[in-house]
Coordinates of C-alpha atoms in Angstrom, one line a residue:
Chain A
M1 CA 113.8 191.5 91.7
I2 CA 115.2 194.8 93.0
V3 CA 115.4 193.6 96.6
L4 CA 118.1 191.2 95.5
L5 CA 120.4 194.2 95.5
G6 CA 120.4 193.7 99.3
V7 CA 122.2 190.4 98.8
V8 CA 124.6 192.2 96.5
V9 CA 125.3 194.7 99.2
V10 CA 126.2 191.8 101.6
I11 CA 128.4 190.1 99.1
L12 CA 130.2 193.2 98.1
G13 CA 130.7 194.2 101.8
F14 CA 132.2 190.8 102.7
V15 CA 134.3 190.5 99.5
T16 CA 135.8 194.0 100.1
R17 CA 136.4 193.1 103.8
R18 CA 134.4 195.9 105.3
N19 CA 133.6 195.7 109.0
P20 CA 131.0 192.9 109.1
V21 CA 128.8 194.8 111.6
L22 CA 128.6 197.8 109.3
V23 CA 127.9 195.5 106.2
I24 CA 125.0 193.9 108.0
G25 CA 123.6 197.2 109.3
A26 CA 123.9 198.9 105.9
A27 CA 122.4 195.9 104.0
G28 CA 119.5 195.8 106.5
V29 CA 118.6 199.5 106.1
F30 CA 119.1 199.4 102.3
T31 CA 117.1 196.2 101.8
G32 CA 114.3 197.5 104.0
L33 CA 114.1 200.8 102.2
I34 CA 114.2 199.4 98.6
G35 CA 111.7 196.7 99.8
G36 CA 109.1 199.4 100.2
M37 CA 109.3 200.1 104.0
N38 CA 109.3 203.6 105.3
P39 CA 112.1 204.6 107.7
L40 CA 110.0 204.1 110.8
E41 CA 109.0 200.7 109.6
V42 CA 112.7 199.8 109.1
L43 CA 113.5 200.9 112.6
A44 CA 110.6 198.9 114.0
A45 CA 111.8 195.9 112.0
F46 CA 115.3 196.2 113.5
G47 CA 113.9 196.5 117.0
R48 CA 111.4 193.7 116.7
S49 CA 113.8 191.2 115.2
F50 CA 116.5 192.2 117.6
A51 CA 114.1 191.5 120.5
D52 CA 113.0 188.2 118.9
S53 CA 116.6 187.0 118.4
R54 CA 117.9 187.7 122.0
S55 CA 118.3 184.0 122.6
V56 CA 121.3 184.0 120.3
T57 CA 123.3 186.2 122.7
V58 CA 122.4 184.4 125.9
F59 CA 125.7 182.5 125.9
A60 CA 127.2 185.7 127.3
V61 CA 126.1 184.5 130.8
A62 CA 128.6 181.7 130.5
L63 CA 131.6 184.1 130.1
P64 CA 132.1 184.7 133.8
V65 CA 132.4 181.0 134.5
I66 CA 134.8 180.3 131.7
G67 CA 136.8 183.4 132.6
L68 CA 137.1 182.2 136.2
L69 CA 138.2 178.7 135.1
E70 CA 140.8 180.1 132.7
R71 CA 142.1 182.2 135.4
Y72 CA 142.6 179.0 137.5
G73 CA 144.4 177.1 134.7
L74 CA 141.7 175.5 132.5
R75 CA 143.9 175.9 129.4
E76 CA 147.0 174.8 131.1
Q77 CA 145.3 171.6 132.3
A78 CA 143.9 170.9 128.8
R79 CA 147.5 171.3 127.6
R80 CA 148.8 168.7 130.0
L81 CA 146.1 166.3 128.9
I82 CA 147.3 166.6 125.3
G83 CA 150.9 166.4 126.4
R84 CA 150.3 162.8 127.5
L85 CA 149.6 161.8 123.9
G86 CA 153.0 162.7 122.6
A87 CA 154.2 159.2 122.0
L88 CA 151.9 158.5 119.1
S89 CA 152.7 158.8 115.3
A90 CA 151.9 162.1 113.7
G91 CA 148.7 160.8 112.1
R92 CA 147.5 159.0 115.2
F93 CA 148.3 161.9 117.4
L94 CA 146.3 164.3 115.2
T95 CA 143.4 161.8 115.0
V96 CA 143.2 161.7 118.8
Y97 CA 143.4 165.5 118.9
L98 CA 140.6 165.7 116.4
L99 CA 138.5 163.4 118.6
I100 CA 139.3 165.5 121.7
R101 CA 138.6 168.7 119.9
Q102 CA 135.3 167.4 118.6
T103 CA 134.1 166.0 122.0
T104 CA 135.0 169.1 124.0
A105 CA 133.3 171.3 121.4
A106 CA 130.2 169.1 121.5
L107 CA 130.2 169.8 125.3
G108 CA 130.4 173.5 124.6
L109 CA 134.0 173.9 125.5
T110 CA 134.9 175.6 122.2
G111 CA 137.3 178.1 123.8
I112 CA 139.8 175.7 125.4
A113 CA 141.6 175.0 122.1
G114 CA 142.2 176.9 118.9
P115 CA 145.0 177.9 116.5
A116 CA 146.6 180.4 118.9
Q117 CA 145.9 178.6 122.2
T118 CA 146.8 175.0 121.3
V119 CA 147.8 174.4 117.7
R120 CA 150.8 176.7 117.5
P121 CA 152.3 176.0 120.9
L122 CA 151.4 172.3 121.2
V123 CA 149.7 170.4 118.5
A124 CA 151.8 171.4 115.5
P125 CA 155.2 170.9 117.3
M126 CA 154.1 167.6 118.8
A127 CA 152.9 166.4 115.4
E128 CA 156.2 167.4 113.8
A129 CA 158.2 165.7 116.5
A130 CA 156.1 162.5 116.1
A131 CA 156.6 162.6 112.3
E132 CA 160.4 162.9 112.7
R133 CA 160.5 160.1 115.3
S134 CA 158.6 157.7 113.1
T135 CA 160.4 158.5 109.9
G136 CA 163.7 158.6 111.7
A137 CA 164.9 161.8 109.9
A138 CA 164.4 165.5 109.8
L139 CA 161.4 166.5 107.8
P140 CA 161.9 168.3 104.4
D141 CA 160.3 171.8 104.5
R142 CA 157.5 170.8 102.2
L143 CA 156.4 168.0 104.5
R144 CA 156.9 170.1 107.6
E145 CA 154.4 172.6 106.1
K146 CA 152.1 169.7 105.3
V147 CA 152.1 168.4 108.9
R148 CA 151.4 171.9 110.2
S149 CA 148.6 172.4 107.7
Y150 CA 147.1 169.1 108.8
A151 CA 147.4 170.1 112.5
A152 CA 145.4 173.3 111.8
S153 CA 142.9 171.3 109.8
A154 CA 142.3 168.9 112.7
D155 CA 141.5 171.8 115.0
T156 CA 139.1 173.5 112.5
V157 CA 137.3 170.4 111.4
G158 CA 136.9 169.2 115.0
L159 CA 135.5 172.6 116.1
F160 CA 133.1 173.0 113.2
F161 CA 131.6 169.5 113.3
G162 CA 131.6 169.2 117.1
E163 CA 130.2 172.4 118.2
D164 CA 126.9 171.9 116.5
C165 CA 126.1 169.0 118.8
F166 CA 126.0 171.5 121.6
I167 CA 122.8 173.4 122.1
A168 CA 124.1 176.8 123.2
I169 CA 126.4 177.5 120.3
G170 CA 126.0 180.5 118.0
S171 CA 125.1 178.6 114.9
I172 CA 122.4 176.5 116.6
L173 CA 120.9 179.6 118.3
L174 CA 121.1 181.5 115.0
I175 CA 119.0 178.8 113.4
T176 CA 116.3 178.8 116.2
G177 CA 116.4 182.6 116.5
F178 CA 115.9 183.1 112.8
V179 CA 113.3 180.4 112.3
N180 CA 111.3 181.2 115.4
S181 CA 111.2 184.9 114.8
T182 CA 110.7 184.8 111.0
Y183 CA 108.3 181.9 110.7
H184 CA 106.9 181.9 114.3
Q185 CA 108.0 178.4 115.0
D186 CA 108.8 176.8 118.4
L187 CA 112.0 175.0 117.3
E188 CA 114.1 173.7 120.2
P189 CA 118.0 173.8 120.1
T190 CA 118.1 170.1 121.2
Q191 CA 116.3 168.9 118.0
L192 CA 118.9 170.6 115.8
A193 CA 121.8 169.4 117.9
L194 CA 120.5 165.8 117.5
W195 CA 120.7 166.1 113.7
A196 CA 124.3 167.4 113.9
I197 CA 125.5 164.1 115.5
P198 CA 125.5 161.9 112.3
L199 CA 127.4 164.5 110.4
A200 CA 129.9 164.9 113.3
A201 CA 130.5 161.1 113.0
C202 CA 131.0 161.4 109.2
A203 CA 133.5 164.3 109.8
F204 CA 135.5 162.2 112.3
V205 CA 135.6 159.1 110.0
I206 CA 136.5 161.1 106.9
H207 CA 139.1 163.5 108.4
G208 CA 140.4 160.8 110.8
A209 CA 141.1 158.5 107.9
R210 CA 142.9 161.2 106.0
L211 CA 145.0 162.0 109.1
L212 CA 145.9 158.3 109.4
L213 CA 146.8 158.2 105.7
L214 CA 149.2 161.1 106.3
D215 CA 151.5 158.8 108.2
R216 CA 152.0 156.6 105.1
Q217 CA 152.4 159.6 102.9
L218 CA 155.1 160.9 105.2
Q219 CA 156.9 157.6 105.2
R220 CA 156.8 157.3 101.5
E221 CA 157.8 160.9 100.8
T222 CA 160.6 161.1 103.3
A223 CA 162.0 157.9 102.0
L224 CA 161.8 159.3 98.5
A225 CA 163.2 162.7 99.5
H226 CA 166.2 161.0 101.1
A227 CA 166.7 158.6 98.2
E228 CA 166.7 161.6 95.9
H229 CA 169.2 163.3 98.0
D230 CA 171.6 160.4 98.0
L231 CA 171.0 159.2 94.4
P232 CA 169.4 161.8 92.2
L233 CA 166.7 160.4 90.0
P234 CA 166.7 161.2 86.4
K235 CA 164.9 164.5 85.5
G236 CA 161.2 164.2 84.7
T237 CA 160.5 161.3 87.0
D238 CA 157.2 161.7 88.7
K239 CA 157.1 161.9 92.5
Chain B
M1 CA 106.9 178.9 136.4
I2 CA 110.3 180.1 135.3
K3 CA 110.0 182.5 132.3
V4 CA 112.6 182.9 129.6
E5 CA 112.3 186.7 130.0
W6 CA 113.9 186.4 133.4
L7 CA 117.0 184.9 131.7
Y8 CA 117.1 187.8 129.3
W9 CA 116.9 190.2 132.3
L10 CA 119.8 188.3 133.9
V11 CA 121.9 188.7 130.6
G12 CA 121.0 192.4 130.5
L13 CA 122.0 192.8 134.2
V14 CA 125.4 191.0 133.6
L15 CA 126.1 193.2 130.6
V16 CA 125.2 196.4 132.4
V17 CA 127.4 195.5 135.4
M18 CA 130.3 194.8 133.1
A19 CA 129.6 198.1 131.3
V20 CA 130.0 199.9 134.7
Q21 CA 133.2 198.0 135.3
M22 CA 134.4 199.2 131.9
A23 CA 133.5 202.8 132.5
A24 CA 135.8 202.7 135.6
D25 CA 138.7 201.0 133.8
R26 CA 141.3 203.7 133.1
T27 CA 143.5 201.2 131.1
N28 CA 140.9 201.1 128.4
P29 CA 141.6 204.0 125.9
R30 CA 137.9 204.0 124.7
R31 CA 136.3 203.2 128.0
W32 CA 133.3 205.6 127.7
T33 CA 132.2 204.3 124.2
S34 CA 132.9 200.7 125.2
A35 CA 130.8 201.2 128.3
A36 CA 128.1 202.9 126.2
F37 CA 128.0 199.9 123.8
W38 CA 127.8 197.1 126.3
G39 CA 125.4 199.1 128.6
L40 CA 123.1 199.9 125.7
L41 CA 123.2 196.2 124.7
G42 CA 122.4 195.3 128.3
L43 CA 119.4 197.6 128.5
A44 CA 118.1 196.4 125.1
F45 CA 117.5 193.0 126.7
P46 CA 114.8 194.0 129.3
Y47 CA 113.4 196.6 126.9
G48 CA 113.0 193.8 124.4
T49 CA 110.6 192.1 126.8
G50 CA 108.0 194.7 125.8
V51 CA 108.7 194.4 122.1
A52 CA 109.0 190.6 121.5
D53 CA 106.2 188.8 119.9
A54 CA 105.9 186.1 122.6
T55 CA 105.0 188.5 125.4
A56 CA 102.6 190.7 123.4
H57 CA 100.1 187.9 123.6
N58 CA 100.5 187.6 127.4
G59 CA 98.8 190.9 127.9
G60 CA 102.1 192.1 129.3
W61 CA 103.5 195.5 129.0
T62 CA 104.1 196.5 125.4
L63 CA 106.6 199.0 124.2
P64 CA 107.2 200.6 120.8
A65 CA 109.8 198.8 118.7
E66 CA 111.2 201.9 117.0
P67 CA 113.4 203.1 120.0
L68 CA 114.9 199.6 120.1
G69 CA 115.6 199.9 116.4
V70 CA 117.4 203.2 117.1
A71 CA 119.4 201.5 119.8
V72 CA 120.4 198.7 117.5
L73 CA 121.6 201.2 114.9
A74 CA 123.6 203.0 117.6
L75 CA 125.2 199.6 118.5
I76 CA 126.1 199.1 114.9
V77 CA 127.7 202.5 114.6
L78 CA 129.6 202.1 117.9
A79 CA 130.9 198.7 116.8
G80 CA 131.3 199.4 113.1
F81 CA 133.4 202.5 113.5
N82 CA 135.8 201.0 116.0
F83 CA 134.6 202.7 119.1
L84 CA 135.2 199.5 121.2
G85 CA 138.4 199.2 123.2
K86 CA 140.0 196.8 125.6
G87 CA 141.4 197.4 129.0
E88 CA 144.3 195.5 130.5
P89 CA 142.8 192.1 131.1
V90 CA 142.2 191.5 134.8
T91 CA 143.6 188.0 135.1
S92 CA 146.3 185.8 136.7
T93 CA 149.9 185.4 135.6
A94 CA 151.1 182.4 133.6
E95 CA 152.9 181.1 136.8
E96 CA 149.8 181.4 138.9
R97 CA 147.8 179.5 136.3
E98 CA 150.4 176.7 136.1
A99 CA 150.4 176.5 139.9
A100 CA 146.6 176.4 140.0
A101 CA 146.5 173.7 137.3
T102 CA 148.9 171.6 139.3
R103 CA 146.8 172.1 142.5
L104 CA 143.4 171.5 140.9
G105 CA 144.3 168.9 138.3
S106 CA 141.3 167.8 136.2
R107 CA 138.9 169.0 138.8
I108 CA 139.0 172.3 136.9
F109 CA 136.9 170.6 134.1
V110 CA 134.0 169.8 136.5
P111 CA 132.4 173.3 136.5
A112 CA 132.9 173.5 132.7
L113 CA 131.1 170.3 132.3
T114 CA 128.3 171.4 134.6
I115 CA 126.9 173.8 132.0
P116 CA 126.1 171.3 129.3
L117 CA 125.0 168.7 131.9
V118 CA 122.5 170.9 133.6
A119 CA 121.2 172.2 130.2
L120 CA 120.7 168.6 129.1
V121 CA 118.9 167.6 132.2
C122 CA 116.6 170.6 132.0
A123 CA 115.9 169.9 128.3
S124 CA 115.2 166.2 128.7
L125 CA 114.0 165.4 132.2
L126 CA 112.5 168.6 133.4
D127 CA 110.9 169.8 130.1
T128 CA 107.5 168.3 130.9
S129 CA 107.5 169.2 134.6
G130 CA 105.8 172.5 134.0
L131 CA 108.7 174.2 135.8
F132 CA 109.7 176.1 132.7
E133 CA 108.0 178.3 130.1
K134 CA 106.8 176.0 127.3
G135 CA 109.4 175.4 124.6
K136 CA 112.1 177.2 126.5
A137 CA 113.5 174.4 128.7
T138 CA 116.9 174.2 126.8
L139 CA 117.6 177.9 126.9
L140 CA 116.6 178.2 130.5
G141 CA 118.7 175.1 131.2
L142 CA 121.7 176.9 129.8
G143 CA 121.1 179.9 132.0
I144 CA 120.6 177.8 135.1
G145 CA 123.6 175.7 134.1
C146 CA 125.8 178.8 134.0
L147 CA 124.6 179.9 137.5
V148 CA 125.2 176.4 139.0
A149 CA 128.6 176.2 137.2
L150 CA 129.6 179.6 138.6
L151 CA 128.8 178.3 142.1
V152 CA 130.6 175.0 141.5
G153 CA 133.5 176.8 140.0
M154 CA 133.9 179.1 143.0
L155 CA 133.8 176.1 145.3
V156 CA 136.3 174.1 143.2
T157 CA 138.7 177.0 142.8
G158 CA 138.2 178.3 146.3
E159 CA 137.5 181.8 144.9
R160 CA 135.4 183.9 147.3
K161 CA 134.9 187.2 145.5
L162 CA 132.1 187.4 142.9
S163 CA 134.0 190.3 141.3
V164 CA 136.7 187.9 140.0
P165 CA 134.5 186.0 137.6
L166 CA 132.8 189.2 136.5
H167 CA 136.1 190.8 135.7
S168 CA 137.4 187.8 133.9
G169 CA 134.1 187.6 131.9
R170 CA 134.4 191.2 131.1
S171 CA 137.9 190.7 129.7
M172 CA 136.5 188.0 127.5
L173 CA 133.7 190.3 126.4
E174 CA 136.2 193.0 125.5
A175 CA 138.3 190.5 123.6
M176 CA 135.3 189.2 121.6
G177 CA 134.1 192.7 120.9
S178 CA 131.5 193.1 118.3
A179 CA 131.9 189.4 117.2
L180 CA 129.6 188.7 120.1
L181 CA 126.8 190.6 118.5
L182 CA 127.3 189.3 115.0
P183 CA 125.1 186.2 115.2
Q184 CA 122.2 188.3 116.5
L185 CA 122.7 191.0 113.9
L186 CA 122.7 188.3 111.2
A187 CA 119.4 187.0 112.5
V188 CA 118.1 190.6 112.3
L189 CA 119.3 190.9 108.7
G190 CA 117.6 187.5 108.0
S191 CA 114.3 188.8 109.3
I192 CA 114.5 192.0 107.3
F193 CA 115.4 190.0 104.1
A194 CA 112.3 187.9 104.8
L195 CA 110.1 191.0 105.4
A196 CA 111.4 192.7 102.2
G197 CA 110.9 189.5 100.2
V198 CA 114.5 188.6 99.3
G199 CA 114.0 184.9 100.0
T200 CA 110.8 184.9 97.9
Q201 CA 112.7 186.3 95.0
V202 CA 115.6 183.9 95.2
G203 CA 113.0 181.2 95.7
R204 CA 111.2 182.3 92.5
I205 CA 114.4 182.1 90.5
V206 CA 115.2 178.7 92.0
H207 CA 111.6 177.6 91.2
D208 CA 111.9 178.6 87.6
V209 CA 115.2 176.6 87.2
L210 CA 114.2 173.5 89.2
P211 CA 111.8 171.0 87.7
D212 CA 108.7 170.7 89.8
H213 CA 108.6 168.4 92.9
S214 CA 112.0 167.0 92.4
K215 CA 113.0 166.5 96.1
Y216 CA 116.6 165.4 95.4
L217 CA 117.3 168.4 93.2
A218 CA 115.8 170.8 95.7
V219 CA 117.9 169.3 98.5
M220 CA 121.0 169.6 96.3
A221 CA 120.1 173.2 95.5
Y222 CA 119.8 174.1 99.2
C223 CA 123.0 172.3 100.3
V224 CA 125.2 173.3 97.4
G225 CA 123.7 176.8 97.5
M226 CA 124.7 177.0 101.2
F227 CA 128.2 175.8 100.3
L228 CA 128.7 178.2 97.5
F229 CA 127.2 181.2 99.2
T230 CA 129.4 180.5 102.2
V231 CA 132.5 180.2 100.0
I232 CA 131.7 183.7 98.6
M233 CA 130.9 185.4 101.9
G234 CA 133.3 183.4 104.1
N235 CA 130.5 183.0 106.7
A236 CA 127.8 180.3 106.9
F237 CA 125.8 182.6 109.2
A238 CA 125.4 185.2 106.5
A239 CA 124.5 182.6 103.9
F240 CA 121.9 180.8 106.1
P241 CA 119.1 183.3 106.2
V242 CA 119.2 183.9 102.4
M243 CA 119.3 180.3 101.3
T244 CA 116.8 179.2 104.0
A245 CA 114.3 181.9 103.0
A246 CA 114.8 181.0 99.3
I247 CA 114.7 177.2 99.3
G248 CA 115.1 175.6 102.8
W249 CA 111.9 176.9 104.3
P250 CA 109.4 177.5 101.4
V251 CA 110.4 174.5 99.3
L252 CA 111.9 171.8 101.5
V253 CA 109.8 172.4 104.7
Q254 CA 106.5 173.9 103.6
Q255 CA 106.1 172.4 100.1
M256 CA 107.8 169.0 100.6
H257 CA 107.1 168.6 104.4
G258 CA 110.7 167.9 105.4
N259 CA 111.6 167.6 109.1
E260 CA 112.5 171.3 109.8
A261 CA 115.2 170.5 112.4
A262 CA 116.9 168.1 110.0
V263 CA 116.7 170.4 107.0
L264 CA 118.0 173.5 108.9
A265 CA 120.7 171.8 110.9
L266 CA 122.1 169.9 107.9
G267 CA 121.8 173.0 105.7
M268 CA 123.9 175.0 108.2
L269 CA 126.5 172.2 108.2
A270 CA 126.7 172.2 104.4
G271 CA 127.6 175.8 104.8
F272 CA 130.4 174.9 107.3
S273 CA 131.9 172.6 104.6
G274 CA 132.1 175.8 102.6
T275 CA 133.9 177.7 105.4
L276 CA 136.6 175.0 105.3
C277 CA 137.4 175.8 101.6
T278 CA 137.5 179.6 101.5
P279 CA 140.2 182.2 102.1
M280 CA 137.3 184.5 102.9
A281 CA 136.9 182.8 106.3
A282 CA 140.2 184.3 107.3
N283 CA 140.0 183.7 111.0
Y284 CA 139.8 179.9 110.4
N285 CA 142.0 179.4 107.4
I286 CA 144.5 182.3 106.9
V287 CA 145.1 183.2 110.5
P288 CA 146.3 179.6 111.4
A289 CA 148.6 179.7 108.4
T290 CA 150.2 182.9 109.6
L291 CA 150.3 181.7 113.2
L292 CA 152.1 178.5 112.0
E293 CA 154.5 180.5 109.8
L294 CA 153.5 178.6 106.6
K295 CA 155.0 179.8 103.3
D296 CA 151.8 178.7 101.6
Q297 CA 149.0 180.6 103.2
Y298 CA 146.5 178.2 101.6
G299 CA 148.0 175.1 103.3
P300 CA 145.2 174.6 105.8
I301 CA 142.6 175.0 103.0
K302 CA 144.4 172.4 100.9
A303 CA 144.4 170.1 103.8
Q304 CA 140.6 170.7 104.3
I305 CA 139.1 170.6 100.8
P306 CA 139.3 166.8 100.5
T307 CA 137.4 166.5 103.7
A308 CA 134.9 169.3 103.0
L309 CA 133.7 167.9 99.7
P310 CA 132.7 164.4 100.9
L311 CA 131.1 166.1 104.0
L312 CA 129.0 168.2 101.7
A313 CA 128.0 165.0 99.9
C314 CA 127.2 163.4 103.3
S315 CA 125.0 166.3 104.5
T316 CA 123.1 166.3 101.2
A317 CA 122.6 162.6 101.3
I318 CA 121.5 162.5 105.0
M319 CA 119.0 165.3 104.3
A320 CA 117.7 163.6 101.1
L321 CA 117.3 160.2 102.8
F322 CA 116.2 161.0 106.4
A323 CA 114.6 164.4 106.4
F324 CA 111.4 163.5 104.5

């Protein structure tokens, strides 16, 4: 039972926001020692499992290519592609963005979008503009926040449930690295990626549907907000 | 036959070259410790050839694992106490990039798409050709894909100097910092947990609570456990080794003979549903809220929870129905 203290170290470390690298290192040493290994065995365990999990870090060889392409305008071109979608309603626009984000992530292009690169400069402003165009009025603050939140969510959901269909992504390689080194298996990344596809489809259907429903919600709530503004409803009326 | 160790040597070489570039970069306030970190990491790759399990059986050269363990602890200290710095990124200006995007158009996507394409061809068509070490076709495909993509990329962009992609890659390395090492360290932690018997202990507790041979309850315990553990830690990567050693592997794969790829992939995705719901995953949930200047910093989480919960149900259901 005492080895469970290692898990407690990890949880405490992450909860108190310590540097994750230090948390993992400390938890590893601590767990090894209370698990009955002597210091040399702990060192050997660190070394051996590091050697066995090298596949996880192989994606570093892709950095020069991506760096070169970014230098020659990869992100700018991605931006232009998204720019051509600006005539849709907010919900439809975000659904298309979700699809693009998911597909590119599934091809391994996780770095071409993100909250800083695309959501703030592009996706959120375009979704807001689309919402204002289709409702025909300025968005109340609360709804503006909502549209922005949904823009961020489309990016995150698309990334999470797209990238696992790609074989060289950290999470897939973590699974194979962990299982192959701990249980001496020969698990291939492609097998795992295959099983991520059905869930990627579920994610698109569920989140896409919610994004499309956002349009109706916006219509209803802006209408209500403006009606309220012109003709105040009696207090206590539910919105 | 192409061996996976060659790919590890290539990774090591790339990292060492970038470390040398860093040592020479005077704009980086911590250039010596940064260079030490990436250089040490680079050297750990070929050294690992002598330590890894797979090569020990080949009658190849074996090396003691303890020095590599010392190196890993040194990497942890260098990264953990903020000894990593960044230089001025060696890159193009915004105007140059706009001009390049106009000139190249969507051709710029071709090299980027080359990587997954080559990896897929290697994994599916060439896997049985005997060209690659057994069971390593996908990984080697990724490495070959990167080399081919680099060549294609230099042709498409018209770039002649190899130092340009290396410098750009190094800037990305510096920007990622220790985050690049995190997945591998979590795999290390997972192995140590397994060696020390953490998973067995959690498994014993789960076993006492779960009724015997109830497949559905075990699947639910694994998926919901991944979800909750991830919500607490903010990181599915940290939850995965613990929950897998506790339930995923011993109960679902070994005892109930589930398809291992299905169980593990869906378990990880159940954890991702947890990442969508937690402020602990600051970089995905709180950072976008501040970037978008939201008054409610939980806005993105609120937009994501109604998607995350049905997705958790989906991964549980798919695992229960198709993995056995």
